[in-house]
């Protein structure tokens, strides 16, 4: 990336104030893997004590530098996906689930993965990888569930009344079924997450481009590609709809950086389709989705592929899955801080601003990604209000015009609640 690109992608950082990355460094001794107090067994704390026991989940994944290890304790399956390889989703019928921890051992292609993964978010998990002829490698990282439990339940309760206000907007939107999720990222509300119809699963529209971008940036982090690499784009790959590339002359070589930037900044459909071809198809993006245990999201067709849509091949997502992705990006659990910053910088330059930005007072810093179809209207992203940063997902189905208005009302409801709740303590 050149100096100009770096300046452009960092212009929003004054509003961001990202907290330090929480992932624990790899190679720590097993003795350091003592469960966090919130994950310990025993009776629940008294309500209001500030130490309520967070719920266990059947789905959990552990973030470690360069990859993730995913567990589905209900299906007894696991997946290792990192810079050095991907096991795919594999069965572990011998998995043990005791005391809110899943543990087991699987061997794939002569490499053994022994794991102890708590089924409670924000705790520490352990993965030991043993390759032929090598000493075991111990990986320790933060466990991620959906939703992540709050870091401070007392502070988190201050966000809960917003759920009722959002429910009123959703219930009033009779023409457009809707779902919304909000996650505190600043700590002001103890990293609490709330949702209304969080598993609502409409067509994803261009929101799916966020997963395409994360898969590309993950490869950058792994050193597998450079954003300066060029891709030959042919006339056959050019589609209309949103975007700027369709107005250029082809064939031409376009850098991965420009494809990534245009896909988000202009919601460029051609850029998205070229990147899908560059990956070799849908599988790598769906592998990313599966490794993060996001069960409502799928990439099944290219942008503007009407024939595929008529065959029933469609892209879907949900508010909970969107906020799970946005939260993992923010916390640098799925990307490094450098590529995380680049991604949010692209989102801050979004040029389609008729929803979240239009609903907020001028000058409120946001980074977002829209999605539009004749029967779907979405906007998702970050409110970058210093000291009150949140991740949001507003998804609707039904007529786009009334869906746009529902999104704006949801977006304003969140903003008004955050502002009316009082000044941020410095």
GROMACS .gro file of C-alpha atoms in nm:
model
  426
    1UNK     CA    1   0.000   0.000   0.000
    2UNK     CA    2   0.143   0.343  -0.088
    3UNK     CA    3   0.160   0.645   0.144
    4UNK     CA    4  -0.147   0.808  -0.012
    5UNK     CA    5  -0.354   0.493   0.046
    6UNK     CA    6  -0.240   0.479   0.409
    7UNK     CA    7  -0.340   0.842   0.468
    8UNK     CA    8  -0.681   0.787   0.312
    9UNK     CA    9  -0.753   0.475   0.517
   10UNK     CA   10  -0.653   0.638   0.846
   11UNK     CA   11  -0.849   0.963   0.820
   12UNK     CA   12  -1.128   0.833   1.046
   13UNK     CA   13  -0.908   0.711   1.331
   14UNK     CA   14  -0.952   1.014   1.555
   15UNK     CA   15  -1.312   0.902   1.600
   16UNK     CA   16  -1.229   0.533   1.635
   17UNK     CA   17  -1.006   0.513   1.945
   18UNK     CA   18  -0.985   0.134   1.923
   19UNK     CA   19  -0.904  -0.043   2.247
   20UNK     CA   20  -0.608  -0.283   2.258
   21UNK     CA   21  -0.645  -0.622   2.094
   22UNK     CA   22  -0.764  -0.883   2.343
   23UNK     CA   23  -0.622  -1.198   2.183
   24UNK     CA   24  -0.361  -1.363   2.405
   25UNK     CA   25  -0.023  -1.439   2.249
   26UNK     CA   26   0.042  -1.794   2.135
   27UNK     CA   27   0.274  -2.036   2.308
   28UNK     CA   28   0.175  -1.965   2.668
   29UNK     CA   29   0.203  -2.250   2.913
   30UNK     CA   30  -0.103  -2.456   2.999
   31UNK     CA   31  -0.074  -2.325   3.353
   32UNK     CA   32  -0.180  -1.983   3.224
   33UNK     CA   33  -0.508  -2.126   3.094
   34UNK     CA   34  -0.695  -2.081   3.422
   35UNK     CA   35  -1.062  -2.010   3.337
   36UNK     CA   36  -1.179  -1.656   3.375
   37UNK     CA   37  -1.408  -1.611   3.677
   38UNK     CA   38  -1.714  -1.569   3.456
   39UNK     CA   39  -1.665  -1.918   3.310
   40UNK     CA   40  -1.618  -2.104   3.636
   41UNK     CA   41  -1.865  -2.370   3.741
   42UNK     CA   42  -2.098  -2.308   4.028
   43UNK     CA   43  -2.425  -2.134   4.094
   44UNK     CA   44  -2.519  -1.811   3.925
   45UNK     CA   45  -2.439  -1.494   4.111
   46UNK     CA   46  -2.719  -1.287   4.258
   47UNK     CA   47  -2.885  -1.065   3.997
   48UNK     CA   48  -2.749  -0.715   4.015
   49UNK     CA   49  -2.419  -0.823   4.168
   50UNK     CA   50  -2.229  -0.744   3.850
   51UNK     CA   51  -2.093  -1.097   3.822
   52UNK     CA   52  -2.377  -1.286   3.657
   53UNK     CA   53  -2.267  -1.611   3.502
   54UNK     CA   54  -2.274  -1.577   3.122
   55UNK     CA   55  -2.457  -1.850   2.931
   56UNK     CA   56  -2.281  -2.138   2.763
   57UNK     CA   57  -2.320  -2.184   2.388
   58UNK     CA   58  -2.315  -2.487   2.163
   59UNK     CA   59  -2.103  -2.287   1.917
   60UNK     CA   60  -1.767  -2.133   2.002
   61UNK     CA   61  -1.447  -2.046   1.821
   62UNK     CA   62  -1.106  -1.949   1.950
   63UNK     CA   63  -0.912  -1.668   1.789
   64UNK     CA   64  -0.534  -1.699   1.777
   65UNK     CA   65  -0.272  -1.516   1.570
   66UNK     CA   66  -0.319  -1.628   1.211
   67UNK     CA   67  -0.631  -1.836   1.250
   68UNK     CA   68  -0.930  -1.976   1.435
   69UNK     CA   69  -1.038  -2.308   1.585
   70UNK     CA   70  -1.412  -2.365   1.570
   71UNK     CA   71  -1.627  -2.600   1.780
   72UNK     CA   72  -1.988  -2.711   1.736
   73UNK     CA   73  -2.052  -2.907   2.054
   74UNK     CA   74  -2.404  -3.010   1.951
   75UNK     CA   75  -2.294  -3.165   1.622
   76UNK     CA   76  -1.958  -3.280   1.769
   77UNK     CA   77  -1.759  -3.115   1.489
   78UNK     CA   78  -1.449  -2.893   1.482
   79UNK     CA   79  -1.257  -2.689   1.227
   80UNK     CA   80  -0.905  -2.548   1.217
   81UNK     CA   81  -0.859  -2.264   0.968
   82UNK     CA   82  -0.536  -2.068   0.970
   83UNK     CA   83  -0.263  -1.935   0.745
   84UNK     CA   84  -0.102  -2.280   0.728
   85UNK     CA   85  -0.411  -2.474   0.627
   86UNK     CA   86  -0.776  -2.566   0.672
   87UNK     CA   87  -0.903  -2.900   0.798
   88UNK     CA   88  -1.257  -2.831   0.683
   89UNK     CA   89  -1.545  -2.920   0.913
   90UNK     CA   90  -1.461  -3.261   1.063
   91UNK     CA   91  -1.640  -3.496   1.300
   92UNK     CA   92  -1.509  -3.561   1.649
   93UNK     CA   93  -1.748  -3.818   1.796
   94UNK     CA   94  -1.520  -3.848   2.099
   95UNK     CA   95  -1.562  -3.481   2.195
   96UNK     CA   96  -1.622  -3.437   2.568
   97UNK     CA   97  -1.838  -3.158   2.701
   98UNK     CA   98  -1.792  -3.110   3.075
   99UNK     CA   99  -1.823  -2.806   3.294
  100UNK     CA  100  -1.902  -2.575   3.000
  101UNK     CA  101  -1.582  -2.679   2.821
  102UNK     CA  102  -1.550  -2.885   2.500
  103UNK     CA  103  -1.235  -3.093   2.472
  104UNK     CA  104  -1.105  -3.356   2.237
  105UNK     CA  105  -0.839  -3.460   1.991
  106UNK     CA  106  -0.855  -3.513   1.616
  107UNK     CA  107  -0.591  -3.603   1.358
  108UNK     CA  108  -0.604  -3.479   0.999
  109UNK     CA  109  -0.328  -3.550   0.746
  110UNK     CA  110  -0.091  -3.665   1.024
  111UNK     CA  111  -0.141  -3.342   1.220
  112UNK     CA  112  -0.310  -3.372   1.560
  113UNK     CA  113  -0.526  -3.102   1.714
  114UNK     CA  114  -0.590  -3.136   2.088
  115UNK     CA  115  -0.823  -2.873   2.227
  116UNK     CA  116  -0.993  -2.740   2.538
  117UNK     CA  117  -1.240  -2.472   2.432
  118UNK     CA  118  -1.477  -2.314   2.686
  119UNK     CA  119  -1.828  -2.268   2.551
  120UNK     CA  120  -1.845  -1.921   2.708
  121UNK     CA  121  -1.720  -1.612   2.529
  122UNK     CA  122  -1.436  -1.392   2.656
  123UNK     CA  123  -1.266  -1.686   2.826
  124UNK     CA  124  -0.939  -1.846   2.722
  125UNK     CA  125  -0.910  -2.158   2.511
  126UNK     CA  126  -0.619  -2.387   2.435
  127UNK     CA  127  -0.524  -2.565   2.116
  128UNK     CA  128  -0.217  -2.787   2.087
  129UNK     CA  129  -0.108  -2.863   1.729
  130UNK     CA  130   0.136  -3.149   1.672
  131UNK     CA  131   0.283  -3.189   1.324
  132UNK     CA  132   0.497  -3.482   1.210
  133UNK     CA  133   0.854  -3.447   1.332
  134UNK     CA  134   0.787  -3.122   1.520
  135UNK     CA  135   0.741  -3.022   1.881
  136UNK     CA  136   0.378  -2.951   1.979
  137UNK     CA  137   0.272  -2.589   1.930
  138UNK     CA  138   0.051  -2.444   2.202
  139UNK     CA  139  -0.198  -2.179   2.095
  140UNK     CA  140  -0.395  -1.977   2.348
  141UNK     CA  141  -0.663  -1.728   2.251
  142UNK     CA  142  -0.991  -1.564   2.336
  143UNK     CA  143  -1.307  -1.767   2.286
  144UNK     CA  144  -1.582  -1.605   2.080
  145UNK     CA  145  -1.950  -1.693   2.104
  146UNK     CA  146  -2.262  -1.527   1.966
  147UNK     CA  147  -2.347  -1.316   2.141
  148UNK     CA  148  -2.035  -1.242   2.338
  149UNK     CA  149  -2.127  -1.195   2.705
  150UNK     CA  150  -2.082  -0.845   2.846
  151UNK     CA  151  -1.760  -0.757   3.022
  152UNK     CA  152  -1.960  -0.567   3.283
  153UNK     CA  153  -2.322  -0.683   3.332
  154UNK     CA  154  -2.407  -0.380   3.546
  155UNK     CA  155  -2.297  -0.137   3.275
  156UNK     CA  156  -2.459  -0.364   3.018
  157UNK     CA  157  -2.802  -0.329   3.174
  158UNK     CA  158  -2.797   0.039   3.081
  159UNK     CA  159  -2.828  -0.064   2.714
  160UNK     CA  160  -3.113  -0.311   2.762
  161UNK     CA  161  -3.402  -0.058   2.751
  162UNK     CA  162  -3.300   0.021   2.393
  163UNK     CA  163  -3.436  -0.323   2.300
  164UNK     CA  164  -3.791  -0.212   2.375
  165UNK     CA  165  -3.756   0.105   2.170
  166UNK     CA  166  -3.623  -0.089   1.871
  167UNK     CA  167  -3.901  -0.345   1.911
  168UNK     CA  168  -4.157  -0.068   1.870
  169UNK     CA  169  -4.001   0.039   1.540
  170UNK     CA  170  -3.983  -0.321   1.416
  171UNK     CA  171  -4.343  -0.393   1.515
  172UNK     CA  172  -4.463  -0.074   1.343
  173UNK     CA  173  -4.290  -0.175   1.019
  174UNK     CA  174  -4.572  -0.399   0.900
  175UNK     CA  175  -4.475  -0.371   0.533
  176UNK     CA  176  -4.111  -0.462   0.597
  177UNK     CA  177  -4.017  -0.745   0.834
  178UNK     CA  178  -3.701  -0.632   1.008
  179UNK     CA  179  -3.424  -0.738   1.242
  180UNK     CA  180  -3.166  -0.535   1.430
  181UNK     CA  181  -2.859  -0.601   1.644
  182UNK     CA  182  -2.645  -0.357   1.840
  183UNK     CA  183  -2.315  -0.427   2.018
  184UNK     CA  184  -2.135  -0.185   2.244
  185UNK     CA  185  -1.766  -0.165   2.147
  186UNK     CA  186  -1.654   0.116   2.373
  187UNK     CA  187  -1.700  -0.045   2.711
  188UNK     CA  188  -1.944   0.229   2.809
  189UNK     CA  189  -2.218  -0.035   2.822
  190UNK     CA  190  -1.993  -0.322   2.928
  191UNK     CA  191  -1.969  -0.453   2.569
  192UNK     CA  192  -2.335  -0.555   2.590
  193UNK     CA  193  -2.515  -0.682   2.278
  194UNK     CA  194  -2.889  -0.654   2.219
  195UNK     CA  195  -3.108  -0.761   1.931
  196UNK     CA  196  -3.463  -0.773   1.802
  197UNK     CA  197  -3.523  -1.061   1.562
  198UNK     CA  198  -3.147  -1.124   1.562
  199UNK     CA  199  -3.179  -1.443   1.355
  200UNK     CA  200  -3.403  -1.278   1.094
  201UNK     CA  201  -3.263  -1.403   0.761
  202UNK     CA  202  -3.335  -1.183   0.459
  203UNK     CA  203  -3.144  -1.177   0.133
  204UNK     CA  204  -2.803  -1.032   0.211
  205UNK     CA  205  -2.776  -0.804  -0.093
  206UNK     CA  206  -2.444  -0.615  -0.090
  207UNK     CA  207  -2.389  -0.667   0.283
  208UNK     CA  208  -2.233  -1.002   0.181
  209UNK     CA  209  -1.942  -0.800   0.038
  210UNK     CA  210  -1.811  -0.754   0.392
  211UNK     CA  211  -1.729  -1.125   0.414
  212UNK     CA  212  -1.563  -1.113   0.072
  213UNK     CA  213  -1.344  -0.830   0.198
  214UNK     CA  214  -1.255  -1.006   0.522
  215UNK     CA  215  -1.148  -1.319   0.334
  216UNK     CA  216  -0.923  -1.109   0.110
  217UNK     CA  217  -0.769  -0.921   0.402
  218UNK     CA  218  -0.718  -1.245   0.595
  219UNK     CA  219  -0.501  -1.364   0.305
  220UNK     CA  220  -0.310  -1.037   0.318
  221UNK     CA  221  -0.245  -1.095   0.689
  222UNK     CA  222  -0.120  -1.445   0.609
  223UNK     CA  223   0.126  -1.308   0.354
  224UNK     CA  224  -0.043  -1.509   0.079
  225UNK     CA  225  -0.130  -1.204  -0.133
  226UNK     CA  226  -0.045  -0.836  -0.151
  227UNK     CA  227  -0.296  -0.561  -0.212
  228UNK     CA  228  -0.055  -0.434  -0.478
  229UNK     CA  229  -0.109  -0.756  -0.677
  230UNK     CA  230  -0.294  -0.704  -1.005
  231UNK     CA  231  -0.589  -0.901  -1.141
  232UNK     CA  232  -0.680  -0.909  -1.511
  233UNK     CA  233  -1.043  -0.801  -1.543
  234UNK     CA  234  -1.214  -0.897  -1.868
  235UNK     CA  235  -1.522  -0.747  -2.035
  236UNK     CA  236  -1.715  -1.065  -1.954
  237UNK     CA  237  -1.676  -0.996  -1.579
  238UNK     CA  238  -1.825  -0.647  -1.594
  239UNK     CA  239  -2.179  -0.607  -1.458
  240UNK     CA  240  -2.398  -0.304  -1.401
  241UNK     CA  241  -2.582  -0.188  -1.092
  242UNK     CA  242  -2.377  -0.004  -0.832
  243UNK     CA  243  -2.010   0.062  -0.889
  244UNK     CA  244  -1.754   0.256  -1.089
  245UNK     CA  245  -1.556  -0.011  -1.272
  246UNK     CA  246  -1.837  -0.066  -1.522
  247UNK     CA  247  -1.756   0.276  -1.670
  248UNK     CA  248  -1.394   0.187  -1.748
  249UNK     CA  249  -1.239   0.012  -2.048
  250UNK     CA  250  -1.153  -0.358  -2.029
  251UNK     CA  251  -0.953  -0.578  -2.035
  252UNK     CA  252  -0.725  -0.413  -1.782
  253UNK     CA  253  -0.528  -0.511  -1.473
  254UNK     CA  254  -0.679  -0.383  -1.149
  255UNK     CA  255  -0.501  -0.405  -0.814
  256UNK     CA  256  -0.653  -0.598  -0.527
  257UNK     CA  257  -0.644  -0.275  -0.329
  258UNK     CA  258  -0.869  -0.096  -0.580
  259UNK     CA  259  -1.103  -0.394  -0.608
  260UNK     CA  260  -1.140  -0.404  -0.228
  261UNK     CA  261  -1.183  -0.029  -0.196
  262UNK     CA  262  -1.439   0.001  -0.477
  263UNK     CA  263  -1.637  -0.301  -0.354
  264UNK     CA  264  -1.706  -0.116  -0.028
  265UNK     CA  265  -1.679   0.255  -0.113
  266UNK     CA  266  -1.900   0.232  -0.423
  267UNK     CA  267  -2.053  -0.111  -0.352
  268UNK     CA  268  -1.899  -0.211  -0.684
  269UNK     CA  269  -2.063  -0.529  -0.816
  270UNK     CA  270  -1.793  -0.594  -1.074
  271UNK     CA  271  -1.522  -0.573  -0.808
  272UNK     CA  272  -1.709  -0.822  -0.589
  273UNK     CA  273  -1.753  -1.070  -0.873
  274UNK     CA  274  -1.387  -1.040  -0.978
  275UNK     CA  275  -1.278  -1.116  -0.622
  276UNK     CA  276  -1.507  -1.421  -0.610
  277UNK     CA  277  -1.339  -1.543  -0.931
  278UNK     CA  278  -0.999  -1.462  -0.782
  279UNK     CA  279  -1.080  -1.688  -0.484
  280UNK     CA  280  -1.181  -1.966  -0.722
  281UNK     CA  281  -1.550  -1.953  -0.631
  282UNK     CA  282  -1.777  -1.922  -0.331
  283UNK     CA  283  -1.613  -2.188  -0.111
  284UNK     CA  284  -1.340  -1.976   0.054
  285UNK     CA  285  -1.588  -1.713   0.169
  286UNK     CA  286  -1.825  -1.980   0.298
  287UNK     CA  287  -1.531  -2.147   0.471
  288UNK     CA  288  -1.467  -1.819   0.652
  289UNK     CA  289  -1.833  -1.799   0.750
  290UNK     CA  290  -1.835  -2.159   0.876
  291UNK     CA  291  -1.513  -2.114   1.074
  292UNK     CA  292  -1.684  -1.833   1.267
  293UNK     CA  293  -1.996  -2.046   1.327
  294UNK     CA  294  -2.224  -1.801   1.147
  295UNK     CA  295  -2.514  -2.028   1.060
  296UNK     CA  296  -2.750  -1.778   0.894
  297UNK     CA  297  -2.503  -1.645   0.635
  298UNK     CA  298  -2.413  -1.788   0.295
  299UNK     CA  299  -2.263  -1.670  -0.034
  300UNK     CA  300  -2.438  -1.868  -0.308
  301UNK     CA  301  -2.438  -1.643  -0.614
  302UNK     CA  302  -2.253  -1.351  -0.770
  303UNK     CA  303  -2.382  -0.997  -0.777
  304UNK     CA  304  -2.662  -0.940  -1.031
  305UNK     CA  305  -2.672  -1.306  -1.135
  306UNK     CA  306  -3.045  -1.313  -1.200
  307UNK     CA  307  -3.036  -1.661  -1.350
  308UNK     CA  308  -2.884  -1.802  -1.031
  309UNK     CA  309  -3.143  -1.614  -0.825
  310UNK     CA  310  -3.423  -1.766  -1.036
  311UNK     CA  311  -3.277  -2.110  -0.961
  312UNK     CA  312  -3.309  -2.035  -0.590
  313UNK     CA  313  -2.940  -1.966  -0.537
  314UNK     CA  314  -2.930  -1.670  -0.301
  315UNK     CA  315  -2.710  -1.492  -0.050
  316UNK     CA  316  -2.845  -1.458   0.305
  317UNK     CA  317  -2.740  -1.319   0.641
  318UNK     CA  318  -2.883  -1.208   0.977
  319UNK     CA  319  -2.835  -0.916   1.218
  320UNK     CA  320  -2.661  -1.140   1.471
  321UNK     CA  321  -2.418  -1.274   1.210
  322UNK     CA  322  -2.340  -0.925   1.082
  323UNK     CA  323  -2.268  -0.790   1.429
  324UNK     CA  324  -2.061  -1.101   1.507
  325UNK     CA  325  -1.843  -1.025   1.205
  326UNK     CA  326  -1.819  -0.655   1.284
  327UNK     CA  327  -1.731  -0.727   1.646
  328UNK     CA  328  -1.462  -0.979   1.552
  329UNK     CA  329  -1.312  -0.731   1.305
  330UNK     CA  330  -1.315  -0.450   1.563
  331UNK     CA  331  -1.146  -0.666   1.827
  332UNK     CA  332  -0.884  -0.780   1.570
  333UNK     CA  333  -0.983  -1.143   1.628
  334UNK     CA  334  -1.022  -1.234   1.261
  335UNK     CA  335  -0.792  -0.967   1.110
  336UNK     CA  336  -0.479  -0.793   1.233
  337UNK     CA  337  -0.507  -0.433   1.357
  338UNK     CA  338  -0.358  -0.309   1.027
  339UNK     CA  339  -0.612  -0.478   0.800
  340UNK     CA  340  -0.892  -0.405   1.049
  341UNK     CA  341  -0.808  -0.037   1.019
  342UNK     CA  342  -0.806  -0.059   0.640
  343UNK     CA  343  -1.147  -0.228   0.631
  344UNK     CA  344  -1.312   0.025   0.860
  345UNK     CA  345  -1.146   0.301   0.660
  346UNK     CA  346  -1.310   0.173   0.341
  347UNK     CA  347  -1.645   0.161   0.521
  348UNK     CA  348  -1.597   0.519   0.643
  349UNK     CA  349  -1.563   0.627   0.277
  350UNK     CA  350  -1.894   0.466   0.173
  351UNK     CA  351  -2.060   0.686  -0.089
  352UNK     CA  352  -2.414   0.543  -0.059
  353UNK     CA  353  -2.534   0.748   0.236
  354UNK     CA  354  -2.914   0.758   0.221
  355UNK     CA  355  -2.974   0.539   0.527
  356UNK     CA  356  -2.765   0.546   0.847
  357UNK     CA  357  -2.583   0.874   0.770
  358UNK     CA  358  -2.904   1.041   0.649
  359UNK     CA  359  -3.079   0.948   0.973
  360UNK     CA  360  -2.815   1.102   1.200
  361UNK     CA  361  -2.719   1.465   1.257
  362UNK     CA  362  -2.459   1.595   1.010
  363UNK     CA  363  -2.104   1.514   1.110
  364UNK     CA  364  -2.170   1.205   1.322
  365UNK     CA  365  -1.883   0.970   1.226
  366UNK     CA  366  -1.993   0.636   1.083
  367UNK     CA  367  -1.841   0.354   0.881
  368UNK     CA  368  -2.101   0.139   0.710
  369UNK     CA  369  -2.209  -0.088   0.425
  370UNK     CA  370  -2.547  -0.079   0.256
  371UNK     CA  371  -2.741  -0.353   0.083
  372UNK     CA  372  -3.022  -0.297  -0.166
  373UNK     CA  373  -3.252  -0.522  -0.367
  374UNK     CA  374  -3.608  -0.458  -0.487
  375UNK     CA  375  -3.722  -0.664  -0.186
  376UNK     CA  376  -3.452  -0.584   0.071
  377UNK     CA  377  -3.296  -0.277   0.230
  378UNK     CA  378  -3.008  -0.290   0.478
  379UNK     CA  379  -2.741  -0.077   0.638
  380UNK     CA  380  -2.480  -0.210   0.880
  381UNK     CA  381  -2.158  -0.083   1.031
  382UNK     CA  382  -2.013   0.126   1.310
  383UNK     CA  383  -2.116   0.443   1.489
  384UNK     CA  384  -1.774   0.595   1.562
  385UNK     CA  385  -1.887   0.839   1.830
  386UNK     CA  386  -1.579   0.884   2.053
  387UNK     CA  387  -1.636   0.698   2.378
  388UNK     CA  388  -1.962   0.542   2.256
  389UNK     CA  389  -1.865   0.329   1.957
  390UNK     CA  390  -2.115   0.059   1.862
  391UNK     CA  391  -2.161  -0.197   1.587
  392UNK     CA  392  -2.508  -0.203   1.432
  393UNK     CA  393  -2.701  -0.411   1.180
  394UNK     CA  394  -3.037  -0.299   1.041
  395UNK     CA  395  -3.185  -0.553   0.797
  396UNK     CA  396  -3.527  -0.552   0.627
  397UNK     CA  397  -3.718  -0.738   0.362
  398UNK     CA  398  -4.010  -0.612   0.154
  399UNK     CA  399  -4.037  -0.304  -0.069
  400UNK     CA  400  -3.712  -0.112  -0.077
  401UNK     CA  401  -3.861   0.238  -0.039
  402UNK     CA  402  -4.039   0.162   0.288
  403UNK     CA  403  -3.747  -0.057   0.393
  404UNK     CA  404  -3.514   0.242   0.359
  405UNK     CA  405  -3.738   0.439   0.594
  406UNK     CA  406  -3.746   0.156   0.848
  407UNK     CA  407  -3.367   0.143   0.846
  408UNK     CA  408  -3.347   0.518   0.903
  409UNK     CA  409  -3.589   0.501   1.194
  410UNK     CA  410  -3.395   0.218   1.355
  411UNK     CA  411  -3.067   0.401   1.301
  412UNK     CA  412  -3.200   0.720   1.459
  413UNK     CA  413  -3.352   0.530   1.752
  414UNK     CA  414  -3.010   0.387   1.839
  415UNK     CA  415  -2.840   0.726   1.805
  416UNK     CA  416  -3.098   0.910   2.016
  417UNK     CA  417  -3.071   0.650   2.290
  418UNK     CA  418  -2.692   0.676   2.305
  419UNK     CA  419  -2.701   1.055   2.314
  420UNK     CA  420  -2.993   1.085   2.556
  421UNK     CA  421  -2.829   0.839   2.795
  422UNK     CA  422  -2.595   1.114   2.909
  423UNK     CA  423  -2.248   1.246   2.834
  424UNK     CA  424  -1.952   1.016   2.798
  425UNK     CA  425  -1.727   1.019   3.102
  426UNK     CA  426  -1.371   1.108   3.004
   0.00000   0.00000   0.00000
